[in-house]
Amino acid sequence: MPYIFVRYFYIIINSMTKTVLITGATSGIGEACAIKFAQENCSLIITGRREERLLILKKMLEAQYQCKVLALCFDVQKKEDVFATLTNLPTEWKNIDVLINNAGLALGRDSFEDADIAEWETMLDTNVKGLMYVTKAVLPFMIERKVGHIINIGSTAAKEVYENGNGYCASKHAVDAISKAMRIDLLKHNIKVTALHPGAVETEFSLVRFKGEKEKADAVYNNYTPLIAANVAETVFYCTNLPTHVCINELVLTCTQQANSYYIHKNQSIVK
Ligand code: NDP
Ligand code: 8X3
């Protein structure tokens, strides 16, 4: 087929309305993804635990971008709730083209011997098991249509283990491994898997990690220019809009002043 027709074919396919499911859309990266994909004329399934925030976001997206939005309130740690909600989606919402596995958190930054076991469990249950439950629940819809793109939000903490990052780094290394495993196993179903690993992004992430201690949270982003959630959302969108035969398998995204988990150039000194 002549190249020009192939090009137009990709443009038409990519510009058709996509259905995008975003976990953890009540703040930060997930919320920014919801706004970006709404601007691009997609239908959205937004999820999170904080129902009020979900409903406010749904209203705003529908009013501002005239897009269709389904808000689903559940905790990704609760296996039964995840499957009950996602396997029973209304028929018109089952054609999920893009799943953005974003819901996640860090809790604490203590040395291994001092770290709280309940916090480790919450991080692993959310960042790892939650991601696996959601994906497993949504996959049958993608497999049936032989189309789909799964974006797993990892972290630079999936690439390097830093001091006092024990449980969180373990959870994100697991996301990296699961992404590789999914990519291999889902090849036969024509499903793309992208692991996107951001460095520091100024969101509510550190406020959650330090349990509302604002000074500690703000200090994470002081004296340099970190990423903002919209930067990550733009990158996610880019990954989902390549020709159907092209897949970004893995991408590490940091602000210019960050090299990796260890090196951030703050006010002429390098800190982590
Ligand atoms: P935010 O705290 O702003 O957002 C986290 C989102 O995850 C919220 O919408 C929250 O919703 C949701 N969430 C958390 N736990 C659960 C749960 N058990 N069930 C359902 N939803 C949940 O942080 P970010 O936007 O920064 O974080 C998003 C992702 O990006 C996370 O996976 C994080 O690890 C990753 N990341 C963040 C970086 C950063 O520097 N900010 C860097 C690299 C990766 P709700 O509380 O309503 O349930
Ligand atoms: C969040 C970035 O450096 O706090 O994943 O682990 S970091």
Short mmCIF file of C-alpha atoms and ligand atoms in Angstrom, two decimals:
data_model
loop_
_atom_site.label_atom_id
_atom_site.label_comp_id
_atom_site.label_asym_id
_atom_site.label_seq_id
_atom_site.Cartn_x
_atom_site.Cartn_y
_atom_site.Cartn_z
CA MET A 1 0.00 0.00 0.00
CA PRO A 2 1.42 3.45 -0.83
CA TYR A 3 2.96 5.20 2.19
CA ILE A 4 0.60 8.19 1.98
CA PHE A 5 -2.49 5.96 2.46
CA VAL A 6 -0.88 4.19 5.41
CA ARG A 7 -0.17 7.60 7.01
CA TYR A 8 -3.78 8.78 6.56
CA PHE A 9 -5.02 5.45 7.92
CA TYR A 10 -3.03 6.02 11.15
CA ILE A 11 -4.21 9.61 11.47
CA ILE A 12 -7.88 8.58 11.09
CA ILE A 13 -7.56 5.64 13.52
CA ASN A 14 -5.76 7.77 16.13
CA SER A 15 -8.21 10.64 15.92
CA MET A 16 -11.25 8.40 16.59
CA THR A 17 -12.71 8.82 20.07
CA LYS A 18 -10.86 6.61 22.51
CA THR A 19 -12.10 5.31 25.84
CA VAL A 20 -9.49 5.84 28.53
CA LEU A 21 -9.57 4.44 32.07
CA ILE A 22 -7.43 6.35 34.57
CA THR A 23 -6.88 5.10 38.12
CA GLY A 24 -6.12 7.70 40.77
CA ALA A 25 -7.71 10.60 38.89
CA THR A 26 -8.60 12.62 42.00
CA SER A 27 -5.29 14.49 42.04
CA GLY A 28 -1.86 14.95 40.54
CA ILE A 29 -0.80 12.94 37.50
CA GLY A 30 -4.12 11.09 37.15
CA GLU A 31 -6.14 14.30 37.22
CA ALA A 32 -3.79 15.92 34.69
CA CYS A 33 -4.18 12.87 32.42
CA ALA A 34 -7.98 13.18 32.68
CA ILE A 35 -7.79 16.82 31.59
CA LYS A 36 -5.37 16.10 28.75
CA PHE A 37 -7.37 13.18 27.34
CA ALA A 38 -10.63 15.15 27.71
CA GLN A 39 -9.08 18.00 25.71
CA GLU A 40 -8.28 15.41 23.05
CA ASN A 41 -11.90 14.32 22.75
CA CYS A 42 -11.66 11.00 24.60
CA SER A 43 -14.32 9.35 26.74
CA LEU A 44 -13.07 8.89 30.27
CA ILE A 45 -13.49 6.46 33.12
CA ILE A 46 -12.03 8.19 36.15
CA THR A 47 -11.45 6.36 39.43
CA GLY A 48 -10.25 7.00 42.96
CA ARG A 49 -11.40 6.69 46.57
CA ARG A 50 -12.43 10.30 47.19
CA GLU A 51 -15.91 10.42 45.66
CA GLU A 52 -16.47 14.14 46.08
CA ARG A 53 -13.34 15.00 44.13
CA LEU A 54 -14.27 12.49 41.42
CA LEU A 55 -17.69 14.04 40.98
CA ILE A 56 -16.31 17.58 40.85
CA LEU A 57 -13.80 16.49 38.20
CA LYS A 58 -16.49 14.70 36.18
CA LYS A 59 -18.69 17.82 36.19
CA MET A 60 -15.80 20.06 35.19
CA LEU A 61 -14.65 17.78 32.33
CA GLU A 62 -18.18 17.39 30.95
CA ALA A 63 -18.87 21.11 31.10
CA GLN A 64 -15.52 22.28 29.76
CA TYR A 65 -14.74 19.64 27.14
CA GLN A 66 -18.17 18.15 26.36
CA CYS A 67 -16.78 14.66 26.82
CA LYS A 68 -18.42 11.56 28.29
CA VAL A 69 -17.19 10.74 31.80
CA LEU A 70 -17.92 7.76 34.05
CA ALA A 71 -16.78 8.23 37.65
CA LEU A 72 -16.14 5.04 39.64
CA CYS A 73 -15.27 5.22 43.30
CA PHE A 74 -13.26 2.27 44.63
CA ASP A 75 -10.08 1.34 46.44
CA VAL A 76 -7.69 -0.56 44.15
CA GLN A 77 -6.51 -2.59 47.15
CA LYS A 78 -9.94 -4.19 47.51
CA LYS A 79 -9.91 -7.07 45.04
CA GLU A 80 -13.64 -7.79 45.27
CA ASP A 81 -14.57 -4.13 44.69
CA VAL A 82 -12.19 -3.82 41.74
CA PHE A 83 -13.62 -6.87 39.98
CA ALA A 84 -17.25 -6.16 40.89
CA THR A 85 -16.97 -2.63 39.51
CA LEU A 86 -14.91 -3.21 36.40
CA THR A 87 -16.33 -6.51 35.18
CA ASN A 88 -19.82 -5.01 35.39
CA LEU A 89 -19.14 -1.88 33.38
CA PRO A 90 -22.08 -0.67 31.27
CA THR A 91 -21.68 -2.14 27.76
CA GLU A 92 -20.94 1.24 26.17
CA TRP A 93 -17.92 1.63 28.50
CA LYS A 94 -16.33 -1.76 27.88
CA ASN A 95 -14.36 -0.69 24.79
CA ILE A 96 -11.39 0.51 26.79
CA ASP A 97 -8.55 1.54 24.47
CA VAL A 98 -6.15 2.91 27.07
CA LEU A 99 -5.69 1.90 30.71
CA ILE A 100 -3.53 4.26 32.76
CA ASN A 101 -2.47 2.46 35.94
CA ASN A 102 -1.58 5.53 37.94
CA ALA A 103 -3.12 5.09 41.44
CA GLY A 104 -0.30 4.83 43.92
CA LEU A 105 1.47 6.29 46.88
CA ALA A 106 4.53 6.36 49.08
CA LEU A 107 4.26 6.25 52.85
CA GLY A 108 7.18 7.21 55.06
CA ARG A 109 10.87 7.59 54.40
CA ASP A 110 12.51 5.63 57.18
CA SER A 111 15.42 3.29 57.37
CA PHE A 112 14.47 -0.36 56.85
CA GLU A 113 14.70 -1.24 60.56
CA ASP A 114 12.42 1.67 61.53
CA ALA A 115 9.93 1.45 58.66
CA ASP A 116 6.32 0.69 59.49
CA ILE A 117 5.17 -2.72 58.28
CA ALA A 118 1.58 -1.55 57.79
CA GLU A 119 2.90 1.19 55.48
CA TRP A 120 4.90 -1.33 53.46
CA GLU A 121 1.75 -3.39 53.10
CA THR A 122 -0.33 -0.42 51.95
CA MET A 123 2.27 0.51 49.32
CA LEU A 124 2.56 -3.03 48.00
CA ASP A 125 -1.20 -3.59 48.09
CA THR A 126 -1.86 -0.35 46.20
CA ASN A 127 1.08 0.09 43.83
CA VAL A 128 1.54 -3.57 42.94
CA LYS A 129 -1.49 -5.70 43.73
CA GLY A 130 -3.99 -2.91 42.93
CA LEU A 131 -2.37 -2.39 39.53
CA MET A 132 -2.53 -6.13 38.84
CA TYR A 133 -6.20 -6.42 39.89
CA VAL A 134 -7.30 -3.48 37.73
CA THR A 135 -5.37 -4.76 34.74
CA LYS A 136 -6.70 -8.30 35.11
CA ALA A 137 -10.27 -6.97 35.35
CA VAL A 138 -9.95 -4.82 32.22
CA LEU A 139 -7.91 -7.20 30.05
CA PRO A 140 -10.77 -9.42 28.83
CA PHE A 141 -12.29 -6.38 27.08
CA MET A 142 -9.01 -5.58 25.35
CA ILE A 143 -8.29 -9.20 24.44
CA GLU A 144 -11.73 -9.59 22.89
CA ARG A 145 -11.14 -6.59 20.62
CA LYS A 146 -7.45 -7.39 20.07
CA VAL A 147 -6.62 -3.77 20.83
CA GLY A 148 -5.41 -1.91 23.88
CA HIS A 149 -2.65 0.09 25.47
CA ILE A 150 -1.66 -0.25 29.11
CA ILE A 151 0.38 2.56 30.63
CA ASN A 152 1.92 1.71 34.00
CA ILE A 153 3.15 4.70 35.99
CA GLY A 154 6.37 3.53 37.64
CA SER A 155 9.00 5.92 38.95
CA THR A 156 12.70 6.60 38.94
CA ALA A 157 12.34 4.58 42.17
CA ALA A 158 11.73 1.61 39.86
CA LYS A 159 15.20 2.11 38.42
CA GLU A 160 17.38 2.91 41.43
CA VAL A 161 16.90 2.10 45.11
CA TYR A 162 17.64 5.11 47.29
CA GLU A 163 18.35 5.38 51.01
CA ASN A 164 15.18 5.04 53.15
CA GLY A 165 13.10 4.28 50.07
CA ASN A 166 12.87 0.54 50.85
CA GLY A 167 9.14 -0.31 50.59
CA TYR A 168 8.29 2.28 47.92
CA CYS A 169 11.29 1.37 45.74
CA ALA A 170 10.37 -2.31 46.08
CA SER A 171 6.82 -1.58 44.92
CA LYS A 172 7.99 0.42 41.91
CA HIS A 173 10.65 -2.15 40.95
CA ALA A 174 7.76 -4.61 40.95
CA VAL A 175 5.79 -2.31 38.61
CA ASP A 176 8.78 -2.33 36.27
CA ALA A 177 8.99 -6.14 36.33
CA ILE A 178 5.23 -6.55 35.90
CA SER A 179 5.30 -4.19 32.92
CA LYS A 180 7.98 -6.32 31.26
CA ALA A 181 6.03 -9.49 32.03
CA MET A 182 2.78 -8.03 30.66
CA ARG A 183 4.53 -6.92 27.48
CA ILE A 184 5.73 -10.45 26.77
CA ASP A 185 2.50 -12.24 27.66
CA LEU A 186 0.19 -9.78 25.92
CA LEU A 187 2.14 -9.70 22.64
CA LYS A 188 -0.15 -12.37 21.21
CA HIS A 189 -3.18 -10.18 21.94
CA ASN A 190 -1.78 -7.09 20.19
CA ILE A 191 -1.78 -5.09 23.43
CA LYS A 192 0.84 -2.39 23.96
CA VAL A 193 2.46 -1.97 27.38
CA THR A 194 4.35 1.19 28.29
CA ALA A 195 6.12 1.72 31.60
CA LEU A 196 6.50 5.44 32.24
CA HIS A 197 8.94 6.29 35.02
CA PRO A 198 8.79 9.90 36.22
CA GLY A 199 11.25 11.54 38.58
CA ALA A 200 10.07 14.21 41.04
CA VAL A 201 6.65 15.65 40.11
CA GLU A 202 5.12 18.33 42.32
CA THR A 203 1.75 16.85 43.34
CA GLU A 204 0.17 15.74 46.62
CA PHE A 205 2.55 12.76 46.56
CA SER A 206 4.97 14.08 49.21
CA LEU A 207 2.14 15.43 51.38
CA VAL A 208 0.77 11.88 51.46
CA ARG A 209 4.21 10.37 52.02
CA PHE A 210 4.88 12.68 55.00
CA LYS A 211 1.30 12.41 56.31
CA GLY A 212 0.32 16.01 55.85
CA GLU A 213 3.59 17.57 57.09
CA LYS A 214 3.58 20.44 54.60
CA GLU A 215 7.05 21.77 55.35
CA LYS A 216 8.65 18.38 54.76
CA ALA A 217 6.62 17.88 51.60
CA ASP A 218 7.44 21.34 50.20
CA ALA A 219 11.14 20.79 50.87
CA VAL A 220 11.16 17.95 48.32
CA TYR A 221 10.44 20.46 45.55
CA ASN A 222 12.39 23.47 46.84
CA ASN A 223 15.22 25.21 45.02
CA TYR A 224 14.81 23.57 41.62
CA THR A 225 12.07 23.24 39.01
CA PRO A 226 10.47 19.80 39.27
CA LEU A 227 8.10 18.28 36.75
CA ILE A 228 4.43 19.19 37.04
CA ALA A 229 1.65 16.68 36.52
CA ALA A 230 0.76 18.15 33.12
CA ASN A 231 4.27 17.31 31.84
CA VAL A 232 3.64 13.65 32.61
CA ALA A 233 0.14 13.77 31.11
CA GLU A 234 1.51 15.22 27.85
CA THR A 235 4.03 12.39 27.70
CA VAL A 236 1.40 9.73 28.39
CA PHE A 237 -0.73 11.21 25.63
CA TYR A 238 2.23 11.21 23.23
CA CYS A 239 2.86 7.51 23.95
CA THR A 240 -0.76 6.64 23.16
CA ASN A 241 -0.81 8.50 19.86
CA LEU A 242 1.86 6.77 17.88
CA PRO A 243 1.05 4.62 14.86
CA THR A 244 -0.57 1.32 15.79
CA HIS A 245 2.59 -0.66 15.02
CA VAL A 246 4.79 1.54 17.27
CA CYS A 247 5.11 1.13 21.04
CA ILE A 248 7.27 2.98 23.56
CA ASN A 249 8.06 0.15 25.95
CA GLU A 250 9.74 2.19 28.61
CA LEU A 251 10.42 5.84 29.24
CA VAL A 252 12.18 7.66 32.11
CA LEU A 253 11.08 11.28 32.43
CA THR A 254 12.71 13.78 34.78
CA CYS A 255 13.00 17.54 35.03
CA THR A 256 16.20 18.96 33.58
CA GLN A 257 17.70 19.39 37.05
CA GLN A 258 17.30 15.71 37.94
CA ALA A 259 19.53 12.97 36.56
CA ASN A 260 18.06 9.97 38.40
CA SER A 261 16.97 8.99 41.92
CA TYR A 262 20.31 10.11 43.34
CA TYR A 263 21.13 13.40 41.69
CA ILE A 264 19.09 16.61 41.77
CA HIS A 265 20.87 19.86 41.09
CA LYS A 266 19.50 22.24 43.76
CA ASN A 267 20.93 25.75 44.13
CA GLN A 268 24.36 24.77 42.83
CA SER A 269 24.59 21.67 45.01
CA ILE A 270 23.54 18.13 44.22
CA VAL A 271 21.11 16.68 46.75
CA LYS A 272 19.01 13.62 47.37
P1 NDP B 1 -1.12 12.12 44.20
O1 NDP B 1 -1.06 11.82 45.65
O2 NDP B 1 -1.38 13.51 43.78
O3 NDP B 1 -2.20 11.17 43.50
C1 NDP B 1 -2.30 9.81 43.82
C2 NDP B 1 -3.60 9.27 43.26
O4 NDP B 1 -3.67 7.86 43.55
C3 NDP B 1 -4.82 9.92 43.87
O5 NDP B 1 -5.77 10.19 42.90
C4 NDP B 1 -5.35 8.87 44.84
O6 NDP B 1 -6.76 8.94 44.90
C5 NDP B 1 -4.94 7.58 44.12
N1 NDP B 1 -4.86 6.45 45.04
C6 NDP B 1 -3.97 6.27 46.05
N2 NDP B 1 -4.26 5.14 46.71
C7 NDP B 1 -5.34 4.60 46.11
C8 NDP B 1 -6.14 3.45 46.35
N3 NDP B 1 -5.86 2.59 47.34
N4 NDP B 1 -7.18 3.19 45.53
C9 NDP B 1 -7.49 4.05 44.53
N5 NDP B 1 -6.78 5.15 44.25
C10 NDP B 1 -5.73 5.43 45.05
O7 NDP B 1 0.28 11.62 43.61
P2 NDP B 1 0.83 11.55 42.10
O8 NDP B 1 -0.14 12.07 41.15
O9 NDP B 1 2.17 12.14 42.14
O10 NDP B 1 1.00 9.98 41.96
C11 NDP B 1 0.45 9.23 40.91
C12 NDP B 1 1.37 8.07 40.58
O11 NDP B 1 2.61 8.57 40.13
C13 NDP B 1 1.69 7.16 41.76
O12 NDP B 1 1.70 5.82 41.30
C14 NDP B 1 3.11 7.58 42.17
O13 NDP B 1 3.81 6.56 42.78
C15 NDP B 1 3.67 7.92 40.80
N6 NDP B 1 4.83 8.81 40.80
C16 NDP B 1 4.79 10.04 41.40
C17 NDP B 1 5.91 10.85 41.37
C18 NDP B 1 5.95 12.17 42.06
O14 NDP B 1 7.07 12.68 42.31
N7 NDP B 1 4.84 12.79 42.36
C19 NDP B 1 7.12 10.44 40.64
C20 NDP B 1 7.05 9.14 40.06
C21 NDP B 1 5.94 8.38 40.13
P3 NDP B 1 -7.65 8.76 46.23
O15 NDP B 1 -6.81 9.21 47.39
O16 NDP B 1 -8.86 9.59 45.96
O17 NDP B 1 -7.96 7.31 46.25
C1 8X3 B 2 8.35 9.43 43.23
C2 8X3 B 2 9.72 9.96 43.05
O1 8X3 B 2 12.05 10.16 44.09
O2 8X3 B 2 10.16 10.28 45.60
O3 8X3 B 2 8.19 8.19 42.65
O4 8X3 B 2 10.80 8.19 44.63
S1 8X3 B 2 10.72 9.61 44.42
#
